[in-house]
Coordinates of C-alpha atoms and ligand atoms in Angstrom, one line a residue:
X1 CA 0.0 0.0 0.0
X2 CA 1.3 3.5 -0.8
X3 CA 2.7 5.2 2.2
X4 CA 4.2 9.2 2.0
X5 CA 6.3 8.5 4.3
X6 CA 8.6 6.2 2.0
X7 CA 9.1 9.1 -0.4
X8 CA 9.2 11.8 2.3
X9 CA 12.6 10.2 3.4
X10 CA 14.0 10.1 0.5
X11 CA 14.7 13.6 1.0
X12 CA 16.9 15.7 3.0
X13 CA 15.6 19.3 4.4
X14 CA 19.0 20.3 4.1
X15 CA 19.6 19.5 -0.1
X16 CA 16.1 20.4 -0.6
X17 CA 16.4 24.1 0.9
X18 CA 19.6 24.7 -0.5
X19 CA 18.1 23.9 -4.1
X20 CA 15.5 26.4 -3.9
X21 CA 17.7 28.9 -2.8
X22 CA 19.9 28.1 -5.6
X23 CA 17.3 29.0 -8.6
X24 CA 18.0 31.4 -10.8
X25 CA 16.2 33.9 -13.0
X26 CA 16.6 31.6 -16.0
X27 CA 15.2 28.8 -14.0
X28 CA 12.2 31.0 -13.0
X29 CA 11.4 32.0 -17.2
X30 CA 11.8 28.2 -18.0
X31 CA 8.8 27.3 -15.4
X32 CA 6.7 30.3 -16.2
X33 CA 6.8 29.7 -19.8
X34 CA 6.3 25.7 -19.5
X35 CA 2.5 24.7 -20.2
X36 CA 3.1 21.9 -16.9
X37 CA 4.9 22.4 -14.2
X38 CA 7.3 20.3 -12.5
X39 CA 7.8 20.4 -8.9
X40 CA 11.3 21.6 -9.7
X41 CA 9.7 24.1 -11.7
X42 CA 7.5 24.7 -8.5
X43 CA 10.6 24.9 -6.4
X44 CA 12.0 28.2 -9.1
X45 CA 8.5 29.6 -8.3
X46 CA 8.7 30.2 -4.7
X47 CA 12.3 30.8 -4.9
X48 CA 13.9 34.6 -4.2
X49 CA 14.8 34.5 -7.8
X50 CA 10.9 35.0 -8.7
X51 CA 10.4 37.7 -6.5
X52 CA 11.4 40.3 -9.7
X53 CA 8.1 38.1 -11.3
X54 CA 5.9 38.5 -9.4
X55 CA 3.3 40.4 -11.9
X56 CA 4.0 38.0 -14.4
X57 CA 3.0 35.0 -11.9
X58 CA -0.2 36.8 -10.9
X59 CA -1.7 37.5 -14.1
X60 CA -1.3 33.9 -14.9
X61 CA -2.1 32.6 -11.9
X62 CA -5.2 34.6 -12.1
X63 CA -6.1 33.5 -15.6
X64 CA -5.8 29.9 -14.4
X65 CA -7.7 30.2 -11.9
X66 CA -11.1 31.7 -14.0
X67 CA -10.6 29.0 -16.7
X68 CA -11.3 26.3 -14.0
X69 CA -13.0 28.2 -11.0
X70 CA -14.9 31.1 -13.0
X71 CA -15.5 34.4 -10.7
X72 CA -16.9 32.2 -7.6
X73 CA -15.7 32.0 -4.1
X74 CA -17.1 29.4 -2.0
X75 CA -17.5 30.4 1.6
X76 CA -17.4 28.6 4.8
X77 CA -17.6 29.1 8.8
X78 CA -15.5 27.2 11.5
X79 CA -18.0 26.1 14.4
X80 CA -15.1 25.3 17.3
X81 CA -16.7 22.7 19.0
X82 CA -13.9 22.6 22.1
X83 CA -11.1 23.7 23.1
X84 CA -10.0 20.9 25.4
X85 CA -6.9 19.5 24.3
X86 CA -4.0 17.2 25.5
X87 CA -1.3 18.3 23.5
X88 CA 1.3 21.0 23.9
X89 CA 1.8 22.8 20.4
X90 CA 4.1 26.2 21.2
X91 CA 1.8 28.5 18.8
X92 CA -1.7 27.9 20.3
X93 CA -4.3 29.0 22.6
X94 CA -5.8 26.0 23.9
X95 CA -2.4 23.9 24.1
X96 CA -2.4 21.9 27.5
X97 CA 0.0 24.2 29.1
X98 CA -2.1 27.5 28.7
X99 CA -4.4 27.6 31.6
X100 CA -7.8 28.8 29.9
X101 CA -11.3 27.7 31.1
X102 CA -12.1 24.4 29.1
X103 CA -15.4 23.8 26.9
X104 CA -17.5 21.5 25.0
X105 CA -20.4 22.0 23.1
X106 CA -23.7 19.8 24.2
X107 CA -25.8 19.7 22.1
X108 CA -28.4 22.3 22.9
X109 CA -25.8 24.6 22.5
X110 CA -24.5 23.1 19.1
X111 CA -28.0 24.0 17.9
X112 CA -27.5 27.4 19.3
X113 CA -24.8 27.9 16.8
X114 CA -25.3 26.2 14.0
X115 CA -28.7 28.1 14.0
X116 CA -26.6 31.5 14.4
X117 CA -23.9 30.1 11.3
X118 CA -27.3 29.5 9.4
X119 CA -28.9 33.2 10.1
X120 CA -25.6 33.6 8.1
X121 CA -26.3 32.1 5.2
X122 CA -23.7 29.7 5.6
X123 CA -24.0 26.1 3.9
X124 CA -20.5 24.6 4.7
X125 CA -19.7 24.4 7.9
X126 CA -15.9 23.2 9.7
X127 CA -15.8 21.5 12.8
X128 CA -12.7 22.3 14.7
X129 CA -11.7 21.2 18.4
X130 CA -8.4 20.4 20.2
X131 CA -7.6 16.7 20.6
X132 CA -9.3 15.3 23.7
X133 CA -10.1 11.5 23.3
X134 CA -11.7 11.3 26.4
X135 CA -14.5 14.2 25.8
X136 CA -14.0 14.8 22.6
X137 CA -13.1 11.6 20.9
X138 CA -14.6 9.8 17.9
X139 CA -18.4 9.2 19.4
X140 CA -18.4 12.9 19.9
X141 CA -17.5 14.0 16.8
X142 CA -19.6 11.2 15.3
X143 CA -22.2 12.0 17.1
X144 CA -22.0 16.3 16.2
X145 CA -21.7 15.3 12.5
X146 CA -25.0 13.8 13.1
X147 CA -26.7 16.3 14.3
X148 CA -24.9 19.3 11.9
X149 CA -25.2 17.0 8.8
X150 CA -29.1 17.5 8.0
X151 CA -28.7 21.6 8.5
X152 CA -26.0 22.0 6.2
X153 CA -24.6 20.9 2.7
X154 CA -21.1 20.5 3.5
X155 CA -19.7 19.7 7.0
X156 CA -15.4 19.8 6.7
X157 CA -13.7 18.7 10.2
X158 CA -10.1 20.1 11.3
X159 CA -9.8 17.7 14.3
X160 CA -7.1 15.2 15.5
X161 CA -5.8 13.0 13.2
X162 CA -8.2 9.4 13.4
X163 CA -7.2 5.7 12.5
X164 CA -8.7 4.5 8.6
X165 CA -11.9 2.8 10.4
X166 CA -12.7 6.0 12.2
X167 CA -12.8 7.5 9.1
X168 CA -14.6 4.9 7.6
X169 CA -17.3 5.5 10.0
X170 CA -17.9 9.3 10.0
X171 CA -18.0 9.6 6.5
X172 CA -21.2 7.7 6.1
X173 CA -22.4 10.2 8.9
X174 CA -22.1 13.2 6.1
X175 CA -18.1 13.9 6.7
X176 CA -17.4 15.8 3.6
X177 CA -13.7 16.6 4.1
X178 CA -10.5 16.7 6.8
X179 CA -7.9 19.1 6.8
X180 CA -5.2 18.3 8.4
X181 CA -2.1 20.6 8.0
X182 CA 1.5 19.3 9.1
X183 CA 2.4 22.3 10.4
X184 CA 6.3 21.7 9.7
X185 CA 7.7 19.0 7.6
X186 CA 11.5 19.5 9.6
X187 CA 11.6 16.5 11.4
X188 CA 13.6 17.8 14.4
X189 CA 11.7 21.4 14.4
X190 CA 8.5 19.6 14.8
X191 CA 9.0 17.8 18.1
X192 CA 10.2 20.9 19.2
X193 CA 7.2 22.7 18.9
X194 CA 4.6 19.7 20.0
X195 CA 6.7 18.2 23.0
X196 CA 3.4 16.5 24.3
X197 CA 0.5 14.9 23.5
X198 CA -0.2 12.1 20.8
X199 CA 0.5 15.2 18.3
X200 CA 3.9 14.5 19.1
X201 CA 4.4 11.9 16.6
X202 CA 5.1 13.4 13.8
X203 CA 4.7 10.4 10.9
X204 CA 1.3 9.6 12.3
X205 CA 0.4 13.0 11.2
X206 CA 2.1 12.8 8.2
X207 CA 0.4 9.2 7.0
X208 CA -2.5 11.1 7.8
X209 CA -4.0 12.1 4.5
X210 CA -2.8 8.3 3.0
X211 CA -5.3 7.2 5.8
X212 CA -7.9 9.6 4.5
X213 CA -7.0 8.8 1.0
X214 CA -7.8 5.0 1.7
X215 CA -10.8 5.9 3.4
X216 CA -12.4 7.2 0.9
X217 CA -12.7 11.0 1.7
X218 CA -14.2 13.6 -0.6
X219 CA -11.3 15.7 0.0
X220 CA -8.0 16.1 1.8
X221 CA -7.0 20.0 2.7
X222 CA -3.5 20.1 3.5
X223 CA -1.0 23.2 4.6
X224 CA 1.6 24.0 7.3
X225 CA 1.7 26.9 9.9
X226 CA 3.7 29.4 7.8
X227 CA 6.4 31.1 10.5
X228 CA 7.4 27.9 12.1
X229 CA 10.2 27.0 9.8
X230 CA 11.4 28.4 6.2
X231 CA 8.3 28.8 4.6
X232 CA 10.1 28.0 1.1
X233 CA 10.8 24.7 2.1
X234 CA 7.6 23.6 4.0
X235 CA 5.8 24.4 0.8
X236 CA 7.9 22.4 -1.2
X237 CA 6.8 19.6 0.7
X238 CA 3.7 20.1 0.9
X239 CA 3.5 20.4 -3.1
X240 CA 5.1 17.0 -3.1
X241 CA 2.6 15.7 -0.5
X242 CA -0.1 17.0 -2.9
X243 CA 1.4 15.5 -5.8
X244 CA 2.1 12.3 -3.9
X245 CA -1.9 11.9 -3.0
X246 CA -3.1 13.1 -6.4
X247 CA -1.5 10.6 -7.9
X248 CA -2.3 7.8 -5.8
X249 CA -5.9 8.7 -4.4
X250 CA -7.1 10.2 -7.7
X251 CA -10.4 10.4 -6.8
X252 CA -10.3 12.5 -3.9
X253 CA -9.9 16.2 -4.3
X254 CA -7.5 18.6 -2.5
X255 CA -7.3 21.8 -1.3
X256 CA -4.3 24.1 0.7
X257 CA -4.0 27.0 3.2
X258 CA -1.8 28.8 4.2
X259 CA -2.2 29.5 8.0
X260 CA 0.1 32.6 8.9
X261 CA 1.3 32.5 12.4
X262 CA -1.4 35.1 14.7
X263 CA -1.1 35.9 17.8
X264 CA -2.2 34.6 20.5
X265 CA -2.6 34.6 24.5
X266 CA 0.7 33.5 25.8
X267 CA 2.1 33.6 21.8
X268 CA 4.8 32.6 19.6
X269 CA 6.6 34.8 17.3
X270 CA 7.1 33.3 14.2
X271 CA 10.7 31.9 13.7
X272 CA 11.0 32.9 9.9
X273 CA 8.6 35.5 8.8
X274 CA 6.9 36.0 5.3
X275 CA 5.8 39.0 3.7
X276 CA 2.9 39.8 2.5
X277 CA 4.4 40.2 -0.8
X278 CA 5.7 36.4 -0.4
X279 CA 2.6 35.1 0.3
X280 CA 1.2 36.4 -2.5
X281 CA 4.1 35.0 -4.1
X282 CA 3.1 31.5 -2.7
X283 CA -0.4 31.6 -3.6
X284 CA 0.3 32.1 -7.4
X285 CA 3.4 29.3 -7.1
X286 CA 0.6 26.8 -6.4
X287 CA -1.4 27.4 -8.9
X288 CA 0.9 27.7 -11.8
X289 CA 1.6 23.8 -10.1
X290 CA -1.5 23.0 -10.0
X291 CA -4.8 24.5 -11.6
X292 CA -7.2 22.3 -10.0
X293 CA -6.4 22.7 -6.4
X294 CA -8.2 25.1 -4.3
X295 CA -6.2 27.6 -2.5
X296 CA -8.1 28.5 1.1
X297 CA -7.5 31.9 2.8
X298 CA -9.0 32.5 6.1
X299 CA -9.2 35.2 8.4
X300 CA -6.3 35.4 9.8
X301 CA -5.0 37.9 7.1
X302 CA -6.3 41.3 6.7
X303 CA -9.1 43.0 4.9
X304 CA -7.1 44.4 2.4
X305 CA -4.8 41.0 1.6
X306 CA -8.0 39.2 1.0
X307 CA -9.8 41.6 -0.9
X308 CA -6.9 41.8 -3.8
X309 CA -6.4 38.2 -2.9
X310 CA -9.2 36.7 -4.8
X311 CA -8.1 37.9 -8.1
X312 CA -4.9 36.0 -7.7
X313 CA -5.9 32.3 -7.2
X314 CA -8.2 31.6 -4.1
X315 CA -10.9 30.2 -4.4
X316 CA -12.7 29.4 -0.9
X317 CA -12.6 31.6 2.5
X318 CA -13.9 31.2 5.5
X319 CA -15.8 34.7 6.5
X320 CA -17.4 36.3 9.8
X321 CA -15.5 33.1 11.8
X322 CA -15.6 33.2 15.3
X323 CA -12.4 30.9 17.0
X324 CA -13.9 29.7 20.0
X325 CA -16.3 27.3 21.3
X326 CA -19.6 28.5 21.3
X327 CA -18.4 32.0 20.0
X328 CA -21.2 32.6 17.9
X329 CA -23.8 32.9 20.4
X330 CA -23.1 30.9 23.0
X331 CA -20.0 32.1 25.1
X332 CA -18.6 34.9 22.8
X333 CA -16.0 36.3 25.1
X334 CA -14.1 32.6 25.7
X335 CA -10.7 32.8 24.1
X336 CA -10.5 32.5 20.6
X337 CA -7.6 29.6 19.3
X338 CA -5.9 32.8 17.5
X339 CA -7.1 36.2 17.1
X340 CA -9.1 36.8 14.2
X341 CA -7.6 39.6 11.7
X342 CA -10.8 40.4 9.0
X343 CA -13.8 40.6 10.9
X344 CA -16.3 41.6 8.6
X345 CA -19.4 40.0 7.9
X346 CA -20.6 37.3 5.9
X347 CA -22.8 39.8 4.2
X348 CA -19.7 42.4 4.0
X349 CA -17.8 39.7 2.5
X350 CA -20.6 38.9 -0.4
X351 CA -20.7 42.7 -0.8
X352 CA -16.7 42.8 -1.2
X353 CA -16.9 40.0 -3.8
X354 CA -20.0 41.3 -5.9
X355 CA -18.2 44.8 -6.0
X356 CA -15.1 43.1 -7.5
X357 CA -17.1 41.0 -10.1
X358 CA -17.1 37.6 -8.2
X359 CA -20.3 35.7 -7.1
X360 CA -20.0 33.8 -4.1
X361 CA -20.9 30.0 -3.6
X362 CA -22.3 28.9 -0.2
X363 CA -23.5 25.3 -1.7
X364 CA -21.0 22.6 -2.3
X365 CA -22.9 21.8 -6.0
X366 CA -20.9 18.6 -6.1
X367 CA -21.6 17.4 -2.6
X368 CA -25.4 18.2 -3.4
X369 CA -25.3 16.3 -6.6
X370 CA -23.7 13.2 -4.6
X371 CA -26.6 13.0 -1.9
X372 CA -29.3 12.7 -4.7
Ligands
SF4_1 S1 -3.1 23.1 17.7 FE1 -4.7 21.6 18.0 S2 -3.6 20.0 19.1 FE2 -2.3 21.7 19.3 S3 -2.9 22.7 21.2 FE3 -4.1 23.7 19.6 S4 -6.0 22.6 19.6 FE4 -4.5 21.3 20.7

């Protein structure tokens, strides 16, 4: 059976990074001018040698992107179920260590909100908590799909990662999709930022989406947390993850993010920063890769990046996304995972894309054409 992991070790972090860096000008003009890009063409892309590009890259990123996508924008809300967690990850909120009041949802007051995500307009709908097996384990989440399945089109989860058979057994309960973002592929890097917990073991993670693959998910989001290591690199291997699992679980479909390290109570400073201008850089390197991906952007950045951002290759955002447990309606003031950057409105968000030409999508068409 396929496996990642095999082919993830076949590389070193070292050679890798060092061959980015080492891409020239001509190397950039030879993958901007191919019809199908390599991943070493990938690797000139997000290189400092494409900086000087950059126009180029988003005019064609942008073209791409309306052959396949047209002007639409699909929007989603996250509906943080808990925040009780048992692992220690340096760059969050609820980690073990930070000594916030806990909470989890029961299910009067998951009606609460998914009634409040609904007065929205909202038909997809992602399920976040921390990783709690005890409170929050597989029965619970099974058991929330449940009830959010029949009021929404679309229900994503961005839980901990779960064996095949749990899989198995919430996707017949109306799972949709699972990100699950590695946060750092460097090895050594990543036990130093999750020293405890079962999110410590860093190729369980990373077999994660092979699991999900086998399972037979409707699609796999993937990403890291851009600020924990060279942000160059990380994508790298998350193009080659992508790759990887298109090739071998062609079925399923894929989408990316690109989580920018917020602040937080008790926070983390990113360790390598990135620009805004290199994140634009990064969203039109993937889909010059790849034209059938879609490229996530949540709130985390500001209005004005995601406002000139959907003309450059997005193609799905969460919008008026509360990062707490019952923050909706519920218990609004309980700290949010990370603070929340664009805080407009669903219906400032619709008003933002109809003003620059783009219609946006609540319904997962597909998923509703699957359920027939
Ligand atoms: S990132 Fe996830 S696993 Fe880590 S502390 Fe936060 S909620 Fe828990």
């Amino acid at each position: 059976m396929p496996n990642f992991k095999d082919l993830f070790e076949e590389y070193s972090w070292s050679a890798t990074k060092a061959s980015i860096y080492e891409k020239t000008a001509g190397d950039v003009e030879r993958a901007l001018s191919n019809p199908e890009r390599s991943l070493e063409d990938f690797k000139a892309l997000i290189s400092p040698a494409a900086l000087p590009y950059l126009e180029q890259m988003a005019q064609l990123s942008h073209e791409l992107t309306l052959q396949r996508f047209g002007h639409t924008m699909q929007l989603f809300a996250p509906m943080y179920l808990s925040n009780e967690c048992q692992n220690i990850c340096t760059y969050c909120g609820f980690s073990l260590d930070n000594k916030i009041k806990r909470k989890t949802l029961n299910d009067i007051e998951i009606a609460r909100e998914v009634q409040a995500i609904k007065a929205m307009g909202f038909e997809h709908i992602l399920l976040v908590t921390g990783e709690a097996n005890q409170t929050v384990g597989v029965d619970y989440i099974a058991h929330a799909i449940k009830r959010i399945r029949p009021h929404f089109a679309n229900v994503s989860m961005e839980v901990q990662p779960l064996d095949q058979e749990d899989y198995e057994h919430l996707i017949p309960a109306g799972l949709h999709s699972v990100l699950v973002y590695q946060e750092t592929y460097h090895e050594a890097d990543y036990k130093k930022h999750h020293p405890k917990g079962k999110k410590s073991n860093f190729h369980y993670r990373l077999d994660t989406p092979d699991r999900l693959g086998k399972a037979g998910i409707h699609k796999i989001g993937l990403g890291t947390l851009i600020g924990l290591e060279d942000w160059r690199v990380d994508s790298f291997f998350t193009a080659l993850h992508l790759a990887y699992l298109e090739h071998n679980y062609w079925q399923t479909k894929y989408s990316i993010s690109f989580p920018r390290l917020r602040p937080f109570s008790g926070g983390l400073e990113p360790k390598v920063a990135m620009s805004d201008k290199e994140l634009v850089q990064l969203i039109c390197a993937y889909r010059l890769f790849n034209q059938e991906v879609e490229l996530s952007l949540s709130t985390r950045e500001t209005n004005t990046f995601r406002n000139h951002a959907i003309k450059l290759g997005i193609t799905s955002m969460s919008a008026g996304s509360k990062t707490n447990p019952g923050g909706y309606t519920v218990e609004p003031q309980s700290l949010e995972q990370f603070e929340i950057s664009d805080e407009r409105s669903s219906d400032d968000i619709k008003q933002m894309l109809n003003e620059s030409g783009y219609e946006a999508v609540w319904k997962d068409w597909d998923l509703a054409l699957e359920c027939q």
